[in-house]
């Protein structure tokens, strides 16, 4: 069983910063892609940023230049540094991890979500 524990969400004023953390624990073979998604009320879940095991990153256009995704493979942890936050960044942020559960099976795991609220 693989578990993701997210932290770092909260209430911040427009223009402020937050850093989200997601740590993976449990039994797995390898982690490939780690990513952050978000879902605002009444909207579909969308990809915010992703990072591969080779540290290749991709970002949603709406967060480019403001958010930075990084990972610590030794700690099986992914981070999302969010700067210059805007009210439209308000959402529940979910961590997503893809990899191999064992030699024969893929895995995809979601975190429980952490709420980010940006006040205007």
mmCIF file of C-alpha atoms in Angstrom:
data_model
loop_
_atom_site.group_PDB
_atom_site.id
_atom_site.type_symbol
_atom_site.label_atom_id
_atom_site.label_comp_id
_atom_site.label_asym_id
_atom_site.label_seq_id
_atom_site.Cartn_x
_atom_site.Cartn_y
_atom_site.Cartn_z
ATOM 1 C CA UNK A 1 0.000 0.000 0.000
ATOM 2 C CA UNK A 2 1.266 3.448 -0.952
ATOM 3 C CA UNK A 3 0.240 6.593 0.899
ATOM 4 C CA UNK A 4 0.686 10.247 0.028
ATOM 5 C CA UNK A 5 0.659 12.849 2.774
ATOM 6 C CA UNK A 6 0.202 16.454 1.685
ATOM 7 C CA UNK A 7 0.829 19.569 3.707
ATOM 8 C CA UNK A 8 1.340 23.288 3.310
ATOM 9 C CA UNK A 9 -2.047 24.543 2.232
ATOM 10 C CA UNK A 10 -3.810 27.416 3.912
ATOM 11 C CA UNK A 11 -5.066 30.969 3.606
ATOM 12 C CA UNK A 12 -2.832 33.576 2.035
ATOM 13 C CA UNK A 13 -3.310 37.077 0.715
ATOM 14 C CA UNK A 14 -3.082 37.917 -2.956
ATOM 15 C CA UNK A 15 0.573 38.192 -3.935
ATOM 16 C CA UNK A 16 1.709 35.898 -1.161
ATOM 17 C CA UNK A 17 3.476 32.543 -1.253
ATOM 18 C CA UNK A 18 2.893 29.006 -0.088
ATOM 19 C CA UNK A 19 4.881 25.801 -0.366
ATOM 20 C CA UNK A 20 3.083 22.491 -0.708
ATOM 21 C CA UNK A 21 4.745 19.224 0.237
ATOM 22 C CA UNK A 22 3.753 15.670 -0.647
ATOM 23 C CA UNK A 23 5.573 12.677 0.798
ATOM 24 C CA UNK A 24 5.095 9.127 -0.439
ATOM 25 C CA UNK A 25 5.436 6.194 1.905
ATOM 26 C CA UNK A 26 4.726 2.489 1.870
ATOM 27 C CA UNK A 27 5.769 -0.304 -0.384
ATOM 28 C CA UNK A 28 6.596 0.425 -3.992
ATOM 29 C CA UNK A 29 9.245 -0.371 -6.545
ATOM 30 C CA UNK A 30 9.883 2.980 -8.139
ATOM 31 C CA UNK A 31 8.365 6.424 -8.591
ATOM 32 C CA UNK A 32 8.403 7.975 -12.036
ATOM 33 C CA UNK A 33 6.270 11.084 -12.452
ATOM 34 C CA UNK A 34 5.142 13.247 -9.545
ATOM 35 C CA UNK A 35 2.595 15.977 -10.113
ATOM 36 C CA UNK A 36 0.248 18.490 -8.595
ATOM 37 C CA UNK A 37 -3.327 18.929 -9.749
ATOM 38 C CA UNK A 38 -5.973 21.306 -8.498
ATOM 39 C CA UNK A 39 -9.728 21.520 -8.503
ATOM 40 C CA UNK A 40 -11.644 24.707 -7.898
ATOM 41 C CA UNK A 41 -15.342 24.672 -6.958
ATOM 42 C CA UNK A 42 -17.486 23.884 -9.969
ATOM 43 C CA UNK A 43 -14.500 23.156 -12.188
ATOM 44 C CA UNK A 44 -12.728 20.056 -13.403
ATOM 45 C CA UNK A 45 -9.474 18.884 -11.908
ATOM 46 C CA UNK A 46 -6.539 20.271 -13.863
ATOM 47 C CA UNK A 47 -2.818 19.625 -14.011
ATOM 48 C CA UNK A 48 -0.778 22.353 -12.357
ATOM 49 C CA UNK A 49 2.746 20.994 -12.684
ATOM 50 C CA UNK A 50 4.560 17.715 -13.165
ATOM 51 C CA UNK A 51 8.108 16.454 -12.813
ATOM 52 C CA UNK A 52 9.664 13.269 -14.136
ATOM 53 C CA UNK A 53 12.304 11.102 -12.526
ATOM 54 C CA UNK A 54 14.785 12.876 -14.771
ATOM 55 C CA UNK A 55 13.662 16.270 -13.429
ATOM 56 C CA UNK A 56 11.897 17.328 -16.612
ATOM 57 C CA UNK A 57 9.108 19.684 -15.626
ATOM 58 C CA UNK A 58 5.924 20.958 -17.219
ATOM 59 C CA UNK A 59 3.491 23.610 -16.069
ATOM 60 C CA UNK A 60 0.024 24.851 -16.812
ATOM 61 C CA UNK A 61 0.199 28.131 -18.701
ATOM 62 C CA UNK A 62 -1.656 29.865 -15.887
ATOM 63 C CA UNK A 63 1.127 29.184 -13.363
ATOM 64 C CA UNK A 64 4.269 29.471 -15.497
ATOM 65 C CA UNK A 65 6.749 31.876 -13.953
ATOM 66 C CA UNK A 66 4.978 31.807 -10.587
ATOM 67 C CA UNK A 67 5.048 28.165 -9.471
ATOM 68 C CA UNK A 68 8.021 25.824 -9.228
ATOM 69 C CA UNK A 69 7.833 22.058 -8.838
ATOM 70 C CA UNK A 70 10.753 20.084 -7.430
ATOM 71 C CA UNK A 71 11.394 16.680 -5.915
ATOM 72 C CA UNK A 72 13.688 14.946 -3.470
ATOM 73 C CA UNK A 73 14.048 11.357 -4.605
ATOM 74 C CA UNK A 74 15.803 10.281 -1.426
ATOM 75 C CA UNK A 75 12.732 11.356 0.540
ATOM 76 C CA UNK A 76 10.149 10.366 -2.102
ATOM 77 C CA UNK A 77 8.813 13.882 -1.777
ATOM 78 C CA UNK A 78 7.551 16.469 -4.229
ATOM 79 C CA UNK A 79 7.203 20.174 -3.567
ATOM 80 C CA UNK A 80 5.260 22.993 -5.158
ATOM 81 C CA UNK A 81 6.517 26.490 -4.446
ATOM 82 C CA UNK A 82 3.746 28.936 -5.257
ATOM 83 C CA UNK A 83 4.588 32.626 -5.520
ATOM 84 C CA UNK A 84 2.587 35.679 -6.569
ATOM 85 C CA UNK A 85 -0.606 33.864 -5.707
ATOM 86 C CA UNK A 86 -3.864 35.089 -7.195
ATOM 87 C CA UNK A 87 -7.468 34.570 -6.087
ATOM 88 C CA UNK A 88 -7.972 32.315 -9.121
ATOM 89 C CA UNK A 89 -5.368 29.933 -7.660
ATOM 90 C CA UNK A 90 -7.859 29.085 -4.917
ATOM 91 C CA UNK A 91 -8.545 25.349 -5.097
ATOM 92 C CA UNK A 92 -7.951 22.005 -3.493
ATOM 93 C CA UNK A 93 -4.500 20.848 -4.568
ATOM 94 C CA UNK A 94 -3.889 17.141 -5.050
ATOM 95 C CA UNK A 95 -0.615 15.286 -5.267
ATOM 96 C CA UNK A 96 -0.348 12.507 -7.857
ATOM 97 C CA UNK A 97 2.367 9.888 -8.138
ATOM 98 C CA UNK A 98 2.893 7.360 -10.916
ATOM 99 C CA UNK A 99 5.382 4.537 -10.934
ATOM 100 C CA UNK A 100 5.761 0.842 -10.425
ATOM 101 C CA UNK A 101 4.231 -0.930 -7.439
ATOM 102 C CA UNK A 102 6.445 -3.926 -8.078
ATOM 103 C CA UNK A 103 8.197 -5.591 -10.974
ATOM 104 C CA UNK A 104 4.894 -6.420 -12.652
ATOM 105 C CA UNK A 105 2.379 -3.718 -11.752
ATOM 106 C CA UNK A 106 2.036 -0.009 -12.421
ATOM 107 C CA UNK A 107 0.705 2.294 -9.751
ATOM 108 C CA UNK A 108 -1.022 5.648 -9.627
ATOM 109 C CA UNK A 109 -1.784 7.190 -6.274
ATOM 110 C CA UNK A 110 -3.622 10.376 -5.264
ATOM 111 C CA UNK A 111 -3.246 12.381 -2.114
ATOM 112 C CA UNK A 112 -6.189 13.490 0.002
ATOM 113 C CA UNK A 113 -5.917 17.112 -1.122
ATOM 114 C CA UNK A 114 -4.933 20.304 0.624
ATOM 115 C CA UNK A 115 -6.938 23.516 0.398
ATOM 116 C CA UNK A 116 -5.299 26.702 -0.812
ATOM 117 C CA UNK A 117 -7.312 29.891 -0.418
ATOM 118 C CA UNK A 118 -6.047 33.192 -1.811
ATOM 119 C CA UNK A 119 -7.853 36.264 -0.568
ATOM 120 C CA UNK A 120 -8.119 39.418 -2.650
#
